[in-house]
Every structure is written in C-alpha cells, then in structure tokens.
Amino acid sequence: MIKDPVCGMIAREELQYEYKGQLFYFCSEFCRNEFQKSPENYSGQRRITITAGEKKERKIAYFSMEIGIDPHIPTYSGGLGILAGDTIKSCADLKVPMVAVTLLYTHGYFFQKLDVQGNQQEFPVQWNPKDFLKPLPNKVLVQIEKRTVIIQAWQLDIFGITGYPVPVIFLTTNLKENSEYDRSLNDSLYGGDQTYRLAQEIVLGIGGVRMLRDLGYTEIEKYHMNEGHASLLTLELLQEQKTKKELLWDYETVRNLCVFTTHTPVPAGHDQFPYDLVSRVLGEFVPFDILKMLAGEEKLNMTLLALNLSTYINGVAKRHGDVSKSMFPGYPIDSITNGVHSNTWICDSFKNLYDKYMPGWRNDPFSLRYALSIPEEEIWQAHTEAKRKLIDYVNEETNAGLHYDTFTIGFARRATLYKRADLIFSDINRLIHIANTSGNIQFIFAGKAHPQDRPGKEVIKKIFSGIDQLRDQIKILYLENYDIGMGKLLTSGVDLWLNTPLRPNEASGTSGMKAAHNGVPSFSVLDGWWIEGHIKGVTGWSIGPETFDSGYDSKKDAEELYRKLEEVIIPMFYQNRRKWLTIMQHSIAMNASFFNTHRMVQQYVLNSYF
C-alpha cells in the first residue's frame, strides 16, 4: 500500500507528482494540489528522517565513489553511478535496511560542450548542494600526507514507494578549516592525478566508516563496496578490530563484514598506487608488510585489497563473473547480473499502460512478464508518444529536423574506444545504400569522454566526421551533456537500441535494459547482460559470436551489423509491424521483468547481506 504524504490515506498510483527526483502518490487531486503548494512540508526535505533507533536498525552500508540519483545532483559520471542510484532506490522500495556513503562533488563530473568538429570541452557544473541535500553537524578527521583533514557530512533521504527511507551520506572536505588543497579534494569526480585520487579514496573509505560511527550507525553487519574505490574501508575495519583484540589482526572478522562487487573486466581499469605514493599520502596506516600481503607486492591494488578482505565477491553479469575469475584466479567470484530501477526508467506513457494492465508493477517488476497480454496497438501508441517527446526535444535543441515516422536508432554510452560508437560508420557507402533500399533511418548519439581519455574524444570526432559525410543522405546528431534526464528520453523514444562494445570489455551494460523497459529492442554485441537477455528475433538481435577466444574482427562485426539492418531489422520495422510489436512485447515481458534492480537487490539480500 502506498500512503498519501499529505493525509496518510491509501494513495492511487495514477495520481503522482515528481519532486526533486522522487515520486509521490496521492489519494485525491485535493491532496496532490496541497502538496504542490508547499512540497517541503510533506516530502521530508526539511527534516532528518532517520532517528537514533532507526540508525541502529541499519545493517548494510553501501559505499560507492559515485551515485546517480537525479540529473540535478551531478555526483555521477555514468553507468557505475546510475547503478548505485538505482540500487538504493530499490532498497528503499523493498525496505532493505541500508545506508549509503559517497562523496559530494562541488563541480560535479563536468558539463560537456562540443564544437562543430566534435571537439569536447569540459566545464564545471554549477549547482548548490543546499537545494537538494541537508548539511549535518557531524565532522570526523583523517590523515592525508600527515595533515589532519576534516570531513563533514550531508544527507539525502531516498524514499521508497511505501515511504521507507534510505539515507545517502555525502562526504565533503570543502570546509574553511582545511587547507586550499584539501578543500579541493571534493572539486570533481575522477579528476586530478594519482595523489588526488588516493586522497579521495581515503576520504571515502576511511572517512566514510568513521562518519557512520559518528552519525550513530553502530550496528552495520555488511559493508558493500561498489567497485574498488572504497576498499580502504577494510583497513579502517582492521584497525577497529585490532583495538578490540590488541595482539591480533582479525582478518576473518573483517572479511565476514565485507561484500565486494567488481565492475571492470580490463586490468587497466583497476586503481593501483605505487607504494612510495601510498607511504607519502596514506602513511603506514597498517604495517606495509601486511598491506603488501593484502593488496599486492608491487603496488597497492584496490581490487586485490577488496578481494582479500571480502566474504562475498561478485561480477555484474554471468559472463563478467567468468572473466573476473580468469583475471583473479583462486578467488570465489560469483555473479549477480545488474538491473535498472523500473519506476525510474519507464516513461510516462508506458507507466500509464502498465498501470492499466499490470497494477502493482512498480514494486513487483516481475509482473511485467504479463506484457504479452497488452494489446499491440496500445503498446505502439505508448511508444509513439515517447518517440514524439524525444523527437520534439531533439529538434528543439538542435534544429535537426528529425521525423516522427523515420526508423530511429539510439546509441548513448560513455565515449571510449572499446565501446566502438563509430562502428556504424565503417562503410559510409554501405550505410547510404541501406537507407536508400531498406528504408529511411536516423541516428541519435550521446555520451561524454573522460577529460583525460584522448582516444575516447577522437571517437566523438569520428562520429562528427560521419555526420558531416552523410549530411545530405541520413540525419544523424550527437547530443551534448548526456545525463539521467536525456538517458530516459533516449532509451524510451528510439525504435532500436544499438550497442557495439569490444568483447569481453562490457562487464554488464544497463542502457539496453532501460530500453527494454520501454519496449525498445536491442541490437547488440553478445557481451555483458545481452548474452543473458538475447533471444534471436524475440527480444532483439545480436552482433558477432558469443565466444571471444579466437581474437576479434571488427570488419566482420560491421558486416553483420549492416547485413541485419538491411535484411532483417529495417524491413521488419516498415513492412511487418505486427512482428515488430511482438518483439517489443517480449522485450518487456522477458527482459524488463528480470533485468531490474528489485530482482538484483533480492539476490544480494539472499546471497550476501544476511
């Protein structure tokens, strides 16, 4: 039962209002209007909702370098942060007793601007944490380069569908008591050099545990590290156990407290720090012979540290679990395939449709399997509405002149080399031929390159070059400053979701899951989640083989991409709408019903939390 925040009566799911990234539901138009007049009075924004008693009930602490909750809170860069935000939302919906910890970034990740050649420029994000977060009086201390650095906390409460809150604790060193350099440690996500990164990870891992203690979260039973950035928390826990048992380092107790999720199938993606840097920045927090035993002899490997001090370890898709085992042989690495928060990523037109035919889907996304019973014409009507919203937005922002009725392909990912966003431009003439013979097509791209990723920036420029070459034949555009809001528009409004990573570099991927929740089929390389979600001609289409043992051939991938577009996908869209709608139905029923964070969180609860 969902309670009306104004009167406390049972609310109706169709009477809703979004405020600061959170959906509220009402029993009547009267209550919704009262809420809209002064939402702060009813939304919990003016008060700390977690009492001292409730803090002691929190059993799971979830640590993540980035968390994406709302496009107006720029504390995320991409998939890792969005997953963290969706995880927290599902925990709130399912009443999982969690508290989350992350960093507060003064300038966010960055605001992306692209010139006519596709050159990326990065600018600080302008936002005021006071508009969204609540400052807490609590402060704790850490040592960085032998300096005492003060950390303060801010809080955002994420409310579930029944009103259950999960507090998110944002840590900041941007305090007048700190030096100018230490104040800057919260300037940007993934910015600066290795010294800066290690200092941030000290704040997150060591400072995060100390802040939880100071705030009164004293009964934590599991510390979940979402990637290795937070793994210094294991050292803080070791120190705590050492003070309790003075003569021993109690590795087993710490191990039983920790859960670790690895997201990176590429060795270069795991944070590693030279020990001379560690000595200077962290100091001998624990004896170096112990640290090298836990985190590697040559460098402090944050992933190894987490692996060696966690009782449960998992990859984020079945294939990624296998890849992780080969990268780190000897470790008991399980897999829990990622998902997305259904209520966040489903667009309004499909929410209304699901409310009509599958009431209760918001807290039971598995019921989306009944989408097979929804009349096809109503699915098409919901999709048409979502597509019109996207096309109107794009045309207003870019004056691109996209058409409602043209087959629209979407590609929006972090711009980096292995994701191969430019694969579609491998043969320009072939692409023109397909558009002329199979049916009109148009493309929408989006995605940021990391400021230091020069090859990723070159990929964006290649796409702009392709746009220029095809200007008179195919409409293609690249949207600036991809964020949560734009992601929702794209994944719900395109006709086909394209994904072309180099195998086995896609740990999971979640953008295609968001598309599936809106009935949009995927056309993807068989890697990450798509190995599990792909049923040929039922939920979408594949590119290339499932195995990756025999090397890699991008030319073959491009050829298969073109062939299936030309012979199967585009002709079906234009000439066999009934078959296309059947695939849309199955994308919802088979993929959205499984690839969601409610199912994912339930697996964490069963496998690792309790």
XYZ file of C-alpha atoms in Angstrom:
610
model
C 0.000 0.000 0.000
C 1.264 3.477 -0.909
C 0.401 6.210 1.575
C -0.547 9.750 0.637
C 2.128 12.065 2.195
C -0.498 14.734 2.913
C -3.277 12.812 4.644
C -1.795 9.345 5.228
C -4.605 7.561 3.388
C -4.030 4.936 0.704
C -2.798 6.605 -2.487
C -3.640 5.888 -6.112
C -0.731 5.126 -8.410
C -2.145 7.246 -11.245
C -2.143 10.381 -9.029
C 1.542 11.193 -8.801
C 3.886 14.160 -8.676
C 7.679 14.244 -9.043
C 9.613 16.468 -6.666
C 13.426 16.641 -6.626
C 13.749 13.282 -8.349
C 11.273 11.482 -6.088
C 7.765 10.334 -6.997
C 4.924 10.961 -4.553
C 1.440 9.427 -4.823
C -1.885 10.813 -3.632
C -5.390 9.692 -2.787
C -7.056 12.675 -4.470
C -6.494 15.767 -6.569
C -7.004 17.813 -3.406
C -4.000 16.247 -1.674
C -1.844 16.497 -4.773
C -2.665 20.199 -5.051
C -1.884 20.722 -1.360
C 1.472 19.007 -1.823
C 2.336 21.132 -4.864
C 1.707 24.333 -2.885
C 4.443 23.523 -0.334
C 6.169 20.204 -1.047
C 8.813 20.755 1.651
C 6.134 20.326 4.296
C 5.313 16.806 3.157
C 8.361 15.404 1.361
C 10.742 15.054 4.294
C 13.065 17.676 2.816
C 13.014 19.788 5.980
C 13.893 17.124 8.486
C 16.310 14.309 9.161
C 14.050 11.309 8.896
C 16.322 8.666 10.422
C 16.045 8.534 14.201
C 18.726 7.208 16.548
C 16.803 3.965 16.928
C 16.412 3.570 13.185
C 20.147 4.090 12.680
C 20.841 1.067 14.834
C 18.492 -0.936 12.603
C 20.598 -0.203 9.521
C 22.577 -3.341 8.746
C 24.109 -2.650 5.313
C 26.462 0.198 4.428
C 26.782 0.719 0.660
C 29.907 2.577 -0.475
C 30.260 3.987 -3.982
C 32.604 6.617 -5.445
C 29.671 7.941 -7.459
C 25.907 7.806 -7.031
C 23.443 8.990 -9.666
C 20.070 9.848 -8.164
C 18.892 12.917 -10.050
C 20.239 14.911 -13.047
C 20.330 17.987 -10.809
C 22.709 16.273 -8.357
C 25.842 15.800 -10.513
C 27.633 13.251 -8.336
C 27.906 10.604 -11.061
C 29.652 10.124 -14.386
C 27.931 7.135 -15.938
C 26.931 3.511 -15.508
C 28.559 2.832 -12.132
C 26.856 5.812 -10.512
C 23.486 5.183 -12.161
C 23.587 1.574 -10.983
C 24.334 2.763 -7.444
C 21.392 5.161 -7.515
C 19.046 2.523 -8.884
C 20.254 0.044 -6.252
C 19.497 2.500 -3.445
C 16.031 3.234 -4.871
C 15.181 -0.460 -4.967
C 16.472 -0.920 -1.423
C 14.125 1.873 -0.345
C 11.215 0.259 -2.196
C 11.973 -3.160 -0.685
C 12.729 -1.792 2.812
C 16.278 -3.146 2.871
C 17.944 -1.562 5.949
C 20.724 0.251 4.133
C 22.689 3.471 4.487
C 24.796 4.655 1.532
C 28.071 6.602 1.506
C 29.611 8.617 -1.321
C 31.446 11.905 -1.976
C 29.928 15.321 -2.607
C 31.480 16.843 -5.756
C 31.449 20.636 -5.778
C 31.817 20.842 -9.575
C 30.207 17.518 -10.428
C 31.761 15.391 -13.165
C 31.752 18.029 -15.899
C 29.449 19.871 -18.294
C 30.176 18.817 -21.875
C 30.291 21.213 -24.833
C 31.023 20.045 -28.381
C 32.083 22.266 -31.281
C 31.171 21.644 -34.934
C 34.091 19.220 -35.370
C 33.169 17.270 -32.244
C 35.958 18.615 -30.038
C 34.907 18.164 -26.423
C 35.307 20.922 -23.858
C 34.706 20.381 -20.131
C 33.250 22.975 -17.790
C 32.422 22.830 -14.058
C 28.820 22.039 -13.229
C 27.015 24.853 -11.449
C 24.862 23.501 -8.629
C 24.103 24.249 -4.995
C 24.033 21.228 -2.653
C 21.774 23.177 -0.273
C 18.985 22.902 -2.840
C 18.910 19.119 -2.504
C 20.919 17.917 0.493
C 20.778 18.539 4.239
C 24.033 19.515 5.965
C 24.783 17.535 9.098
C 26.788 18.902 12.020
C 28.942 15.785 12.283
C 32.651 16.006 11.448
C 35.422 13.411 11.506
C 39.167 13.508 10.899
C 41.531 11.624 8.581
C 45.263 11.947 7.931
C 46.365 12.795 4.362
C 50.056 13.464 3.712
C 50.452 13.833 7.517
C 47.867 16.635 7.545
C 44.687 16.432 9.566
C 41.788 16.786 7.151
C 38.275 17.472 8.418
C 35.298 15.778 6.754
C 31.688 16.874 7.061
C 28.545 15.023 6.016
C 25.468 15.996 4.034
C 22.408 13.805 3.710
C 19.788 12.961 1.111
C 16.948 10.604 2.012
C 15.711 8.365 -0.792
C 12.130 7.328 -0.101
C 10.704 4.060 -1.344
C 7.299 3.550 -2.806
C 5.860 2.914 0.674
C 7.741 5.812 2.270
C 10.680 3.815 3.670
C 13.838 5.981 3.603
C 17.401 5.047 2.697
C 19.803 7.822 3.758
C 22.660 8.709 1.425
C 25.621 10.300 3.221
C 27.703 12.682 1.088
C 31.199 13.426 2.413
C 32.985 16.713 1.803
C 36.311 18.302 2.751
C 35.274 21.686 1.353
C 35.480 23.360 4.758
C 37.174 26.583 5.811
C 39.147 24.692 8.475
C 41.009 22.744 5.743
C 43.839 23.934 3.518
C 43.042 25.122 -0.001
C 44.300 21.845 -1.483
C 42.305 19.713 0.942
C 39.184 21.746 0.244
C 39.659 20.929 -3.441
C 39.502 17.171 -2.844
C 35.773 17.360 -3.481
C 36.006 19.507 -6.601
C 35.438 16.855 -9.249
C 34.748 13.189 -9.811
C 37.658 11.229 -11.339
C 39.748 14.386 -11.627
C 43.339 15.181 -10.742
C 46.402 12.965 -10.516
C 47.061 9.765 -8.534
C 47.723 11.718 -5.346
C 44.345 13.403 -5.687
C 42.591 10.091 -6.420
C 44.175 8.304 -3.449
C 43.269 11.199 -1.170
C 39.645 10.996 -2.348
C 39.598 7.269 -1.678
C 40.944 7.845 1.837
C 38.038 10.242 2.426
C 35.521 7.737 1.038
C 36.771 4.527 2.633
C 38.370 5.527 5.928
C 36.435 8.756 6.421
C 33.195 7.038 5.437
C 33.448 4.371 8.136
C 34.353 6.979 10.749
C 31.433 9.160 9.705
C 28.974 6.281 10.001
C 30.197 5.644 13.519
C 29.899 9.321 14.425
C 26.385 9.505 12.995
C 25.265 6.569 15.119
C 25.220 3.739 12.568
C 26.824 1.327 15.004
C 25.181 -1.964 14.071
C 26.384 -2.368 10.481
C 26.739 -6.047 9.570
C 27.847 -5.736 5.927
C 29.948 -3.137 4.126
C 29.229 -3.357 0.406
C 31.984 -1.910 -1.783
C 30.600 -0.962 -5.193
C 33.915 -1.265 -7.075
C 37.371 -0.987 -5.505
C 37.449 2.774 -4.872
C 36.124 2.256 -1.339
C 38.332 -0.690 -0.356
C 40.417 1.317 2.141
C 37.419 0.876 4.427
C 38.747 -2.651 5.026
C 41.866 -1.155 6.626
C 39.767 1.022 8.919
C 37.785 -2.056 9.944
C 41.042 -3.930 10.561
C 42.198 -1.128 12.826
C 38.899 -1.230 14.721
C 39.220 -4.957 15.296
C 42.855 -4.506 16.306
C 41.855 -2.173 19.100
C 39.382 -4.748 20.323
C 41.877 -7.625 20.148
C 45.170 -5.947 20.756
C 47.514 -8.779 19.807
C 45.926 -9.932 16.540
C 44.912 -8.576 13.158
C 41.468 -10.103 12.837
C 41.259 -10.640 9.081
C 38.405 -13.132 9.312
C 36.076 -10.814 11.206
C 36.697 -8.037 8.669
C 36.248 -10.495 5.813
C 32.862 -11.533 7.188
C 31.825 -7.882 7.300
C 32.628 -7.092 3.645
C 30.946 -7.607 0.285
C 32.672 -6.601 -2.965
C 31.229 -6.024 -6.431
C 33.741 -5.661 -9.253
C 32.628 -3.945 -12.462
C 35.810 -3.810 -14.516
C 36.836 -6.611 -16.929
C 40.004 -4.762 -18.028
C 43.127 -4.891 -15.785
C 43.973 -1.243 -16.518
C 40.625 -0.187 -15.059
C 41.533 -1.218 -11.511
C 43.026 1.501 -9.315
C 46.663 0.865 -8.397
C 49.019 3.153 -6.458
C 52.830 2.925 -6.074
C 53.850 2.258 -2.508
C 56.061 5.331 -2.306
C 52.929 7.380 -3.075
C 50.930 5.358 -0.538
C 53.617 5.958 2.074
C 53.516 9.692 1.470
C 49.716 10.139 1.226
C 48.256 7.423 3.476
C 51.245 6.735 5.680
C 51.746 3.445 7.468
C 48.066 3.083 8.305
C 48.745 -0.607 8.757
C 52.256 -2.107 8.582
C 53.439 -2.235 4.981
C 54.212 -5.952 5.098
C 50.548 -6.540 5.942
C 49.350 -4.092 3.281
C 51.511 -5.756 0.604
C 50.238 -9.161 1.658
C 46.647 -7.954 1.209
C 46.935 -5.583 -1.754
C 49.880 -6.760 -3.862
C 53.669 -6.682 -3.595
C 54.373 -4.208 -6.399
C 51.551 -1.678 -5.963
C 48.531 -1.125 -3.755
C 45.863 -2.744 -5.919
C 42.497 -1.589 -4.606
C 40.726 -4.548 -6.206
C 43.079 -7.071 -4.621
C 42.578 -5.423 -1.239
C 38.820 -5.817 -1.584
C 39.112 -9.385 -2.899
C 41.299 -10.476 0.013
C 39.062 -8.967 2.685
C 35.564 -9.829 1.434
C 33.463 -12.854 2.224
C 31.286 -12.448 -0.891
C 32.564 -11.266 -4.272
C 30.590 -10.900 -7.461
C 30.774 -9.737 -11.035
C 27.849 -7.940 -12.630
C 26.793 -10.474 -15.290
C 27.304 -14.203 -15.724
C 29.979 -13.728 -18.380
C 31.662 -11.000 -16.329
C 31.835 -13.364 -13.365
C 33.743 -15.832 -15.557
C 36.032 -13.090 -16.900
C 36.744 -11.910 -13.344
C 37.656 -15.445 -12.278
C 40.188 -15.624 -15.100
C 41.615 -12.225 -14.126
C 41.836 -13.165 -10.442
C 42.234 -16.961 -10.311
C 41.648 -18.623 -6.999
C 39.013 -16.197 -5.728
C 35.413 -17.414 -5.252
C 33.791 -14.879 -7.582
C 30.048 -15.228 -8.055
C 27.846 -13.175 -10.378
C 24.707 -11.105 -9.893
C 23.589 -9.549 -13.145
C 22.856 -5.837 -12.955
C 19.439 -4.285 -13.402
C 17.769 -0.882 -13.549
C 15.143 0.717 -11.322
C 11.949 0.136 -13.261
C 9.960 3.048 -11.864
C 12.776 5.476 -12.696
C 13.416 4.457 -16.297
C 9.945 3.714 -17.641
C 8.491 6.751 -19.423
C 5.089 8.211 -18.590
C 3.183 6.703 -21.496
C 4.336 3.176 -20.633
C 3.756 3.759 -16.910
C 0.135 4.584 -17.709
C -0.115 1.486 -19.869
C 1.378 -0.773 -17.196
C -0.884 0.768 -14.541
C -3.850 -0.210 -16.679
C -2.864 -3.817 -17.348
C -0.353 -4.724 -14.605
C -1.144 -2.700 -11.450
C 1.486 -3.163 -8.780
C 4.378 -3.438 -11.244
C 6.291 -0.615 -9.527
C 7.194 -2.772 -6.542
C 6.880 -6.070 -8.379
C 8.625 -5.581 -11.730
C 8.443 -9.331 -12.314
C 4.773 -8.768 -13.137
C 5.945 -7.028 -16.328
C 6.030 -10.552 -17.790
C 2.300 -10.097 -18.378
C 3.080 -7.515 -21.059
C 2.353 -10.249 -23.588
C -1.327 -9.697 -22.844
C -1.277 -5.956 -23.587
C -2.935 -5.172 -26.945
C -0.309 -4.438 -29.569
C -1.942 -1.248 -30.741
C -1.736 0.199 -27.228
C 1.975 -0.649 -26.991
C 2.506 1.150 -30.282
C 0.501 4.138 -29.084
C 2.620 4.377 -25.898
C 5.818 4.097 -27.948
C 4.638 6.733 -30.427
C 4.017 9.161 -27.567
C 7.510 8.543 -26.136
C 9.089 8.899 -29.569
C 7.312 12.201 -30.228
C 8.642 13.580 -26.934
C 12.180 12.609 -27.905
C 11.965 13.951 -31.456
C 10.401 17.215 -30.267
C 13.169 17.648 -27.685
C 15.923 16.899 -30.197
C 14.523 19.185 -32.864
C 14.036 21.999 -30.377
C 17.587 21.650 -29.033
C 19.418 21.078 -32.326
C 17.104 22.103 -35.168
C 17.984 18.739 -36.735
C 14.637 18.202 -38.441
C 14.197 14.576 -37.351
C 10.961 12.906 -38.439
C 8.446 11.068 -36.274
C 7.915 8.232 -38.746
C 11.562 7.508 -39.579
C 13.247 4.448 -38.060
C 15.373 5.894 -35.242
C 18.452 4.195 -33.790
C 19.903 5.297 -30.457
C 23.438 4.963 -29.108
C 24.324 6.661 -25.817
C 27.282 5.425 -23.778
C 30.475 6.741 -22.262
C 32.634 7.746 -25.230
C 35.617 5.446 -25.026
C 37.473 3.353 -27.571
C 36.223 -0.125 -26.634
C 32.536 0.842 -26.934
C 33.092 1.472 -30.694
C 30.387 4.076 -31.186
C 31.903 4.700 -34.632
C 31.489 1.093 -35.845
C 28.324 2.037 -37.740
C 30.455 4.382 -39.896
C 32.870 1.643 -41.020
C 31.435 1.751 -44.561
C 29.678 5.051 -45.338
C 28.553 3.937 -48.800
C 27.030 0.756 -47.435
C 25.080 2.775 -44.885
C 23.738 5.062 -47.630
C 22.752 2.009 -49.693
C 20.835 0.536 -46.726
C 18.942 3.784 -46.175
C 18.049 4.001 -49.878
C 16.933 0.396 -50.303
C 15.611 -0.836 -46.941
C 14.028 2.312 -45.543
C 14.853 5.701 -44.103
C 16.943 5.745 -40.913
C 18.103 8.405 -38.483
C 20.589 8.195 -35.587
C 20.872 9.885 -32.202
C 24.199 9.639 -30.351
C 25.207 10.926 -26.922
C 27.955 10.364 -24.377
C 30.881 12.010 -22.614
C 34.541 11.121 -22.923
C 36.626 11.260 -19.760
C 38.648 14.501 -19.830
C 41.920 12.520 -19.992
C 40.675 9.914 -22.498
C 42.095 11.210 -25.777
C 41.107 8.112 -27.822
C 37.559 8.491 -26.465
C 37.484 12.099 -27.588
C 38.684 11.006 -31.028
C 35.718 8.632 -31.259
C 33.361 11.605 -30.847
C 35.217 13.457 -33.605
C 34.902 10.423 -35.903
C 31.151 10.405 -35.348
C 31.003 14.105 -36.220
C 33.009 13.331 -39.367
C 30.444 10.669 -40.270
C 27.632 13.134 -39.604
C 29.262 15.577 -41.984
C 29.754 12.975 -44.737
C 26.150 11.782 -44.500
C 24.563 15.190 -44.026
C 22.554 15.056 -47.273
C 21.569 11.375 -47.039
C 20.947 10.376 -43.392
C 20.031 12.555 -40.414
C 22.472 11.953 -37.562
C 23.103 14.059 -34.493
C 25.162 13.965 -31.325
C 23.535 15.401 -28.198
C 25.704 17.305 -25.719
C 25.997 16.641 -21.996
C 24.370 13.230 -21.689
C 22.730 12.825 -18.253
C 19.955 10.917 -16.471
C 17.152 13.012 -17.954
C 18.439 12.695 -21.503
C 19.042 8.988 -20.968
C 15.408 8.460 -20.065
C 14.244 10.313 -23.177
C 16.569 8.337 -25.450
C 16.017 4.839 -24.081
C 12.248 5.264 -24.248
C 11.954 7.203 -27.510
C 14.161 5.480 -30.084
C 12.993 2.467 -32.112
C 16.168 0.409 -31.687
C 18.981 0.468 -29.128
C 22.456 -0.131 -30.591
C 25.442 -1.367 -28.569
C 28.775 -2.375 -30.122
C 31.483 -2.960 -27.449
C 34.632 -4.973 -27.911
C 34.164 -8.367 -26.241
C 34.773 -9.112 -23.347
C 35.060 -5.487 -22.177
C 31.370 -4.965 -21.451
C 31.035 -6.019 -17.820
C 27.246 -5.721 -17.927
C 25.772 -2.615 -19.550
C 22.403 -1.285 -18.438
C 21.275 1.108 -21.182
C 19.694 -1.723 -23.149
C 17.825 -2.791 -20.017
C 16.339 0.707 -19.760
C 15.289 0.492 -23.406
C 13.653 -2.905 -22.825
C 11.544 -1.431 -20.010
C 10.029 0.835 -22.662
C 9.560 -1.893 -25.240
C 12.635 -0.894 -27.296
C 14.535 -3.916 -28.694
C 18.333 -4.116 -28.580
C 20.789 -4.788 -31.389
C 23.984 -5.574 -29.535
C 27.272 -7.431 -29.393
C 26.910 -10.628 -27.371
C 28.663 -9.486 -24.235
C 27.667 -8.443 -20.714
C 23.964 -8.705 -19.962
C 22.945 -9.239 -23.598
C 24.261 -12.819 -23.552
C 21.533 -13.485 -20.990
C 18.862 -11.183 -22.433
C 19.183 -12.011 -26.140
C 16.782 -14.423 -27.793
C 17.228 -14.228 -31.540
C 14.321 -12.448 -33.197
C 12.358 -12.487 -29.925
C 13.952 -9.802 -27.718
C 16.237 -8.311 -30.363
C 19.292 -9.169 -32.422
C 22.971 -9.962 -31.903
C 26.214 -8.790 -33.493
C 29.108 -11.251 -33.717
C 29.731 -14.539 -31.917
C 29.270 -15.147 -28.214
C 32.795 -16.502 -27.752
C 35.871 -14.273 -27.763
C 38.677 -16.840 -27.579
C 39.702 -16.646 -31.223
C 40.567 -12.980 -31.459
C 38.477 -10.139 -32.718
C 37.422 -8.969 -36.155
C 35.733 -5.555 -36.270
C 35.228 -5.865 -40.032
C 33.100 -8.973 -39.516
C 31.128 -7.239 -36.778
C 30.466 -4.253 -39.052
C 29.418 -6.548 -41.897
C 26.942 -8.396 -39.671
C 25.625 -5.089 -38.327
C 24.949 -3.834 -41.861
C 23.517 -7.145 -43.087
C 20.983 -7.495 -40.275
C 19.924 -3.869 -40.543
C 19.444 -4.222 -44.296
C 17.861 -7.670 -44.491
C 16.027 -8.137 -41.200
C 15.573 -5.185 -38.861
C 14.637 -2.218 -41.062
C 12.360 -4.240 -43.405
C 10.553 -5.673 -40.362
C 10.001 -2.228 -38.873
C 8.463 -0.825 -42.063
C 6.811 -3.888 -43.583
C 5.864 -6.214 -40.720
C 4.693 -4.031 -37.860
C 2.903 -6.916 -36.147
C 6.152 -8.889 -35.856
C 7.955 -5.764 -34.613
C 5.329 -5.247 -31.910
C 5.703 -8.872 -30.832
C 9.415 -8.236 -30.265
C 8.568 -5.091 -28.282
C 6.186 -7.138 -26.117
C 8.841 -9.789 -25.468
C 11.465 -7.147 -24.661
C 9.229 -6.019 -21.820
C 7.940 -9.412 -20.731
C 11.227 -11.323 -20.820
C 13.899 -8.674 -20.230
C 12.331 -5.842 -18.221
C 10.715 -8.345 -15.847
C 14.154 -9.785 -14.982
C 16.805 -7.120 -15.605
C 15.725 -4.773 -12.837
C 17.312 -3.756 -9.540
C 14.457 -5.218 -7.480
C 15.491 -8.706 -8.628
C 19.171 -7.750 -8.276
C 18.787 -6.427 -4.713
C 16.825 -9.511 -3.708
C 19.755 -11.625 -4.914
C 22.195 -9.538 -2.867
C 19.981 -9.944 0.193
C 19.830 -13.719 -0.223
C 23.445 -14.290 -1.289
C 25.486 -11.815 0.694
C 23.684 -9.421 3.044
C 22.030 -11.733 5.561
